[in-house]
mmCIF file with all atom_site columns, C-alpha atoms in Angstrom:
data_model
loop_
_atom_site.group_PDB
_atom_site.id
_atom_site.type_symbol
_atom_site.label_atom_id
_atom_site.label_alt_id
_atom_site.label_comp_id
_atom_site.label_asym_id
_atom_site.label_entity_id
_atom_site.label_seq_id
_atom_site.pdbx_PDB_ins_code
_atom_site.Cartn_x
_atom_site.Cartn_y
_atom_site.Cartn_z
_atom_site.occupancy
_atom_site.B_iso_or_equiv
_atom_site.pdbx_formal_charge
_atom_site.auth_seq_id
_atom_site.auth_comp_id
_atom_site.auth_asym_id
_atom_site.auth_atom_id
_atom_site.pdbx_PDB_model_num
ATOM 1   C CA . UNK E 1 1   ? 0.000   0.000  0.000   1.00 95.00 ? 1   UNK E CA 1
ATOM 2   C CA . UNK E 1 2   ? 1.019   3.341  -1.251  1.00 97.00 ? 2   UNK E CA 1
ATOM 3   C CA . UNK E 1 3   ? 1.490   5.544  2.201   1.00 97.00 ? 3   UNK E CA 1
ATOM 4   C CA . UNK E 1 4   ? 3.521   8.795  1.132   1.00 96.00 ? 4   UNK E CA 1
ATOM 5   C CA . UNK E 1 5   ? 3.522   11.281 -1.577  1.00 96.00 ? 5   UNK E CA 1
ATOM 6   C CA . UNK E 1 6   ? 7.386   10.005 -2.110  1.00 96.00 ? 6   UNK E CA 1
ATOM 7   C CA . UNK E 1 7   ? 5.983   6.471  -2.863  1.00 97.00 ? 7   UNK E CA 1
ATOM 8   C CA . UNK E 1 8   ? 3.146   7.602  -5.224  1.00 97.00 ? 8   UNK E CA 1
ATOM 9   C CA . UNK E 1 9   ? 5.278   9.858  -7.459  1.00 96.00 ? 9   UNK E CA 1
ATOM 10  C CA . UNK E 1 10  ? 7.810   7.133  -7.350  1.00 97.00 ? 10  UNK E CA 1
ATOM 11  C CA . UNK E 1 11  ? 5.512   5.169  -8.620  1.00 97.00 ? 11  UNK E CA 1
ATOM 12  C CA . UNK E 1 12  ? 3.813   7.649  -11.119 1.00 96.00 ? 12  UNK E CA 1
ATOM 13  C CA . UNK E 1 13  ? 7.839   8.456  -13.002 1.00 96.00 ? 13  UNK E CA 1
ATOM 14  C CA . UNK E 1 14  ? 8.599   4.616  -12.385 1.00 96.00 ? 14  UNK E CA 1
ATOM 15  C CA . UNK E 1 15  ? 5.815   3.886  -14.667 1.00 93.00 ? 15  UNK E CA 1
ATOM 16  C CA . UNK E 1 16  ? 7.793   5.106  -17.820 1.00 89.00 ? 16  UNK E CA 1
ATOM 17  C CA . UNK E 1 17  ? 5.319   7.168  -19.736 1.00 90.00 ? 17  UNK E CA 1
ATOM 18  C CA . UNK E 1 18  ? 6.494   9.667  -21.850 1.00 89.00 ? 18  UNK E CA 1
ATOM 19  C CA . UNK E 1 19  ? 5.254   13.479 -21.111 1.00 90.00 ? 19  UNK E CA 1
ATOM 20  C CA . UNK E 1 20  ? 5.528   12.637 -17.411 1.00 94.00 ? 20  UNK E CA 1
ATOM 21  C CA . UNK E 1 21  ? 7.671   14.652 -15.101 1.00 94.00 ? 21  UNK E CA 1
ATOM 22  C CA . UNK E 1 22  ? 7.639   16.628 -12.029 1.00 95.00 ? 22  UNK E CA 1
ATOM 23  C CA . UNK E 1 23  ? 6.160   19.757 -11.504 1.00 94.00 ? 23  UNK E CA 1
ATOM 24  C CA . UNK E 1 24  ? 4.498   21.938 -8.945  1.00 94.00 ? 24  UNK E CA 1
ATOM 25  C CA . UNK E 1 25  ? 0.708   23.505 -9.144  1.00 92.00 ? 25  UNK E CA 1
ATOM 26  C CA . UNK E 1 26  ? -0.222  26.009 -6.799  1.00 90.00 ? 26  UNK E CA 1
ATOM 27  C CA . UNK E 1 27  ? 2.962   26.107 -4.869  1.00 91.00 ? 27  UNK E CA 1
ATOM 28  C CA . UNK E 1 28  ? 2.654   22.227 -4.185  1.00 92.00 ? 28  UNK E CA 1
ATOM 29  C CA . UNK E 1 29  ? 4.683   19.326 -6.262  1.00 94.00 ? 29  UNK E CA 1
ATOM 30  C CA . UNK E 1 30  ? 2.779   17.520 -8.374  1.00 94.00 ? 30  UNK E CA 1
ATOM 31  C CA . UNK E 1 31  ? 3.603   14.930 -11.442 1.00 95.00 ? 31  UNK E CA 1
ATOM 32  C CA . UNK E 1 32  ? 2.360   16.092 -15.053 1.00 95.00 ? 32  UNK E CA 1
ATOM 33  C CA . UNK E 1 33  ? 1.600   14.145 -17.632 1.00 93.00 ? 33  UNK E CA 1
ATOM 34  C CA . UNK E 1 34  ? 1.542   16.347 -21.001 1.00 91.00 ? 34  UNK E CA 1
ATOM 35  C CA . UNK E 1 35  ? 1.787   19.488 -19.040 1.00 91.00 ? 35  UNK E CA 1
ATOM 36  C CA . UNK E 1 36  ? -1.370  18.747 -16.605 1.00 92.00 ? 36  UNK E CA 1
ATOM 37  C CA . UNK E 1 37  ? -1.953  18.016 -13.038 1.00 93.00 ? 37  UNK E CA 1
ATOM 38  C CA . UNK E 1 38  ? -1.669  14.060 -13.239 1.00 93.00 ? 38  UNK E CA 1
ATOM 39  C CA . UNK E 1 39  ? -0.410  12.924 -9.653  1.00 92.00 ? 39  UNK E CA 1
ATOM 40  C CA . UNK E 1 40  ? -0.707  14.794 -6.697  1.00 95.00 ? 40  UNK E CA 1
ATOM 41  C CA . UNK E 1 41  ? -0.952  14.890 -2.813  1.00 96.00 ? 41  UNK E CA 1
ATOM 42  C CA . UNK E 1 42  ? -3.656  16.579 -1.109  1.00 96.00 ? 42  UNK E CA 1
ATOM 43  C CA . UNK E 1 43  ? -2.622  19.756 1.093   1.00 95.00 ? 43  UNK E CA 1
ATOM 44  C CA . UNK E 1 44  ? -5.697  19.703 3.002   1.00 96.00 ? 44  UNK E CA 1
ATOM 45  C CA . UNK E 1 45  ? -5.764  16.097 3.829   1.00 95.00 ? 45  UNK E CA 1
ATOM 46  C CA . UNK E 1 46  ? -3.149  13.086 4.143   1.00 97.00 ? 46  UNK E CA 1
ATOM 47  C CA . UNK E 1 47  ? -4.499  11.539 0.889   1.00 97.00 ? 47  UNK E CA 1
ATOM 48  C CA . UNK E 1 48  ? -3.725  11.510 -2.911  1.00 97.00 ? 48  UNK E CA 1
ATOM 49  C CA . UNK E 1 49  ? -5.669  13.271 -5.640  1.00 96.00 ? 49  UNK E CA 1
ATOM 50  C CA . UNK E 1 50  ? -7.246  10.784 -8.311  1.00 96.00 ? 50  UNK E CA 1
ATOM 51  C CA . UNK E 1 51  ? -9.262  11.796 -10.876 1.00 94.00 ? 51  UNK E CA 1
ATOM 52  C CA . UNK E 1 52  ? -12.401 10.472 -10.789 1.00 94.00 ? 52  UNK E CA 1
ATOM 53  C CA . UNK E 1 53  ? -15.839 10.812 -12.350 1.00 93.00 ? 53  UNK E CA 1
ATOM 54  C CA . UNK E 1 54  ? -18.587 12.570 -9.756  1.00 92.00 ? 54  UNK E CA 1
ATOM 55  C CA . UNK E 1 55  ? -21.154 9.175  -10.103 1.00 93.00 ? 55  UNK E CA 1
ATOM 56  C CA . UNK E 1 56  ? -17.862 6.852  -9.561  1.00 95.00 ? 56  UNK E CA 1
ATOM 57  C CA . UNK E 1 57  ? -16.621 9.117  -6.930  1.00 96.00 ? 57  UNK E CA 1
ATOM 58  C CA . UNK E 1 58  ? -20.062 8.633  -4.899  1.00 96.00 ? 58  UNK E CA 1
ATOM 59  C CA . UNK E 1 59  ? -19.950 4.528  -5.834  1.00 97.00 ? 59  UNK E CA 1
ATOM 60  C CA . UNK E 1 60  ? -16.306 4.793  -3.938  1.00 97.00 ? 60  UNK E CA 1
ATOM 61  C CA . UNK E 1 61  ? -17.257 6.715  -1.033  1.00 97.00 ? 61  UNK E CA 1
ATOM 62  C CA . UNK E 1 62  ? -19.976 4.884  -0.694  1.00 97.00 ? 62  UNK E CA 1
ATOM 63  C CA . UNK E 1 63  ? -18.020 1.407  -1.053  1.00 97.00 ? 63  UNK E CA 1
ATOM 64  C CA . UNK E 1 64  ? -15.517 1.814  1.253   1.00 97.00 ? 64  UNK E CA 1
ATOM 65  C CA . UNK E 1 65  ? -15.507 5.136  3.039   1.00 97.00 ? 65  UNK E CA 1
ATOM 66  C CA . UNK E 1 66  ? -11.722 4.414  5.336   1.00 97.00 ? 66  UNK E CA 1
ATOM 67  C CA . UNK E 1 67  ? -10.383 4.259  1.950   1.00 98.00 ? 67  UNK E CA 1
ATOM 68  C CA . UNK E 1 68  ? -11.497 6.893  -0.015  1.00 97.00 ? 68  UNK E CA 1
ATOM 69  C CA . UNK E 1 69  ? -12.360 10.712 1.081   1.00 97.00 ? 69  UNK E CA 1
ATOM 70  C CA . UNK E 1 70  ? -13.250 14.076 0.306   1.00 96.00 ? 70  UNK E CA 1
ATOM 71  C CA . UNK E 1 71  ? -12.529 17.353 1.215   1.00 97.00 ? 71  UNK E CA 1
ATOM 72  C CA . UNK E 1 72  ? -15.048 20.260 0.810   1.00 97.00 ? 72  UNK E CA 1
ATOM 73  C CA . UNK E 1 73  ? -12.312 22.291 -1.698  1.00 96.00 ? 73  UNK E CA 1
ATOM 74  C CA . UNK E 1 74  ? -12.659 18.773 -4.040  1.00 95.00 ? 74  UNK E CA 1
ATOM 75  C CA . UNK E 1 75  ? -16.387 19.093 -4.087  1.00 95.00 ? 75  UNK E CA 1
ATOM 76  C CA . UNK E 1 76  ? -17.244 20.634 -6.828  1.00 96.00 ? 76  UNK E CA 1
ATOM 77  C CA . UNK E 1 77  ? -14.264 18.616 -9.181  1.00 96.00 ? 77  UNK E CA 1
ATOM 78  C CA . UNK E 1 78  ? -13.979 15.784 -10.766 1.00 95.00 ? 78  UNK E CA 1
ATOM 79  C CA . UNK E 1 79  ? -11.391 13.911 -7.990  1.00 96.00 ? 79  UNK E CA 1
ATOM 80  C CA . UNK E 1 80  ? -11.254 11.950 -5.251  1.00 97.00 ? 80  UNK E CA 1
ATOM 81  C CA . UNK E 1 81  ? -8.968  11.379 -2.577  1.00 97.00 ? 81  UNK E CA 1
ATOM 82  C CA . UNK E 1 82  ? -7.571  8.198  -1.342  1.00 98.00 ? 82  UNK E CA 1
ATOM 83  C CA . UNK E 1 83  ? -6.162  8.039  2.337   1.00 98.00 ? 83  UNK E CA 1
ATOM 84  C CA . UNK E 1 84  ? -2.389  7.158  2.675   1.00 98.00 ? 84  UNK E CA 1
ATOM 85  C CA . UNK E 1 85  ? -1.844  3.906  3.347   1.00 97.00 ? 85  UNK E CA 1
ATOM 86  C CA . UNK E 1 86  ? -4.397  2.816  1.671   1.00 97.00 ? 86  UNK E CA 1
ATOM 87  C CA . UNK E 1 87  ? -3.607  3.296  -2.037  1.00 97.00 ? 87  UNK E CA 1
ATOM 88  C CA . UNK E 1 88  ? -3.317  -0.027 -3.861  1.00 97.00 ? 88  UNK E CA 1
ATOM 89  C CA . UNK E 1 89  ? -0.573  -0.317 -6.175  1.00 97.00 ? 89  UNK E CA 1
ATOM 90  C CA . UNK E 1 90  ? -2.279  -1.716 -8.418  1.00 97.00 ? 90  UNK E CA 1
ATOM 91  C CA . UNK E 1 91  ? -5.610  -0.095 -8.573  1.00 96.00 ? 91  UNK E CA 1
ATOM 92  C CA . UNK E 1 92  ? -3.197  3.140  -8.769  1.00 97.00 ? 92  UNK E CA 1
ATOM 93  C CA . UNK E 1 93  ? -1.297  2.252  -11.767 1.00 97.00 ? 93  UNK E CA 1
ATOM 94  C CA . UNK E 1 94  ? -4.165  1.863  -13.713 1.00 96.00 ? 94  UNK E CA 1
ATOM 95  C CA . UNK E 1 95  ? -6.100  4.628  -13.026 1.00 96.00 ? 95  UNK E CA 1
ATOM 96  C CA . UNK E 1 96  ? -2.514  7.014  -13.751 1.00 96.00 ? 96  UNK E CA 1
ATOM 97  C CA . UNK E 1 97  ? -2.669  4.720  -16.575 1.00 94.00 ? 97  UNK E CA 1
ATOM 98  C CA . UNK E 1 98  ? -5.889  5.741  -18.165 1.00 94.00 ? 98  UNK E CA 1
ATOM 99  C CA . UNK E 1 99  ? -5.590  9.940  -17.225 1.00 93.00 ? 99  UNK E CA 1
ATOM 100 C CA . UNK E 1 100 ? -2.408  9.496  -18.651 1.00 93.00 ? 100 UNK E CA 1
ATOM 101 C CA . UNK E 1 101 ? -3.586  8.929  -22.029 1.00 91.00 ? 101 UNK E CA 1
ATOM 102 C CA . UNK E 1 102 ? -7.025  10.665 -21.187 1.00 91.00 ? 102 UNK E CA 1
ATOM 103 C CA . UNK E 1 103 ? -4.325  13.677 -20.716 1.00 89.00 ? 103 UNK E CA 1
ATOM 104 C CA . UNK E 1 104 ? -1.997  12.794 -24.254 1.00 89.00 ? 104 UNK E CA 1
ATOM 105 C CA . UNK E 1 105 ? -3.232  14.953 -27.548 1.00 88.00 ? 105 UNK E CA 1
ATOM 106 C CA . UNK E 1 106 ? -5.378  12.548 -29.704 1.00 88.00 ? 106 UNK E CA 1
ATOM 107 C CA . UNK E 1 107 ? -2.761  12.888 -32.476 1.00 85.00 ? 107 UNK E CA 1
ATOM 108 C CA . UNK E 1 108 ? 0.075   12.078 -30.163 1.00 83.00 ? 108 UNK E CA 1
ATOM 109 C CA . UNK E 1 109 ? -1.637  9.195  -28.215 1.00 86.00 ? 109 UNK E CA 1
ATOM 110 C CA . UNK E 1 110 ? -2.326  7.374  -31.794 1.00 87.00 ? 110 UNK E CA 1
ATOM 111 C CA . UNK E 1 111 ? 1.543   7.726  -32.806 1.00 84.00 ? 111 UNK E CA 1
ATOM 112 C CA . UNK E 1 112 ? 2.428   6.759  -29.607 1.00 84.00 ? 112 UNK E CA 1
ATOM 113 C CA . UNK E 1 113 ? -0.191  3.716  -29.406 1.00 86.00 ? 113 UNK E CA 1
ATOM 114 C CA . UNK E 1 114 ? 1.209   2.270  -33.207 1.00 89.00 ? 114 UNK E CA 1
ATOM 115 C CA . UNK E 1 115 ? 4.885   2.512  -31.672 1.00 86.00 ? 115 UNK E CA 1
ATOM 116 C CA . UNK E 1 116 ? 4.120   0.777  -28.613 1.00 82.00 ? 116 UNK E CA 1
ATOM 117 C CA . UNK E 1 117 ? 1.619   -1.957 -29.388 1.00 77.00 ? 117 UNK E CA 1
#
């Protein structure tokens, strides 16, 4: 289980996706992918940042609420937080996964996608 901000953006670069590096938003670090917020920690509460559809983000809360969170500044995005220590790898990955190519130009993602079947 994913516990730190260290161990999620290790995670995040270790990946190997093009586009992806460090950054900072609002004064906080963050990893980009294609020059947008892509992996971040919370400031507000010990918990990363996924993006997340609202109707998902309800089916999560509602799932398993010691995993997954919210913070009033989050309400009104598309995002939800997941408490540290309680970030599955895996589940992770794959969610970075799909905003990362949810985040690549269509015209990019298609050369990329032919050159990395």
């Amino acid at each position: 289980m994913i516990a730190t901000h260290a161990e999620l953006r290790a995670l995040a670069l270790g990946m190997g996706l093009p586009e992806a590096a460090d950054g900072t938003a609002w004064g906080y670090p963050c990893v980009k992918a294609h020059g947008k917020m892509w992996c971040w920690w919370s400031p507000y509460v010990d918990a990363a940042v996924f993006k997340c559809a609202k109707d998902e983000r309800e089916m999560f809360l509602a799932a398993d609420p010691d995993t997954f969170t919210l913070h009033p500044h989050y309400v009104p995005h598309n995002l939800i937080l997941v408490r540290a220590g309680r970030i599955d790898e895996g589940w992770a990955t794959a969610r970075l996964l799909q905003h990362w190519r949810d985040a690549a130009p269509k015209r990019w993602l298609k050369a990329w996608d032919t050159a990395n079947p």
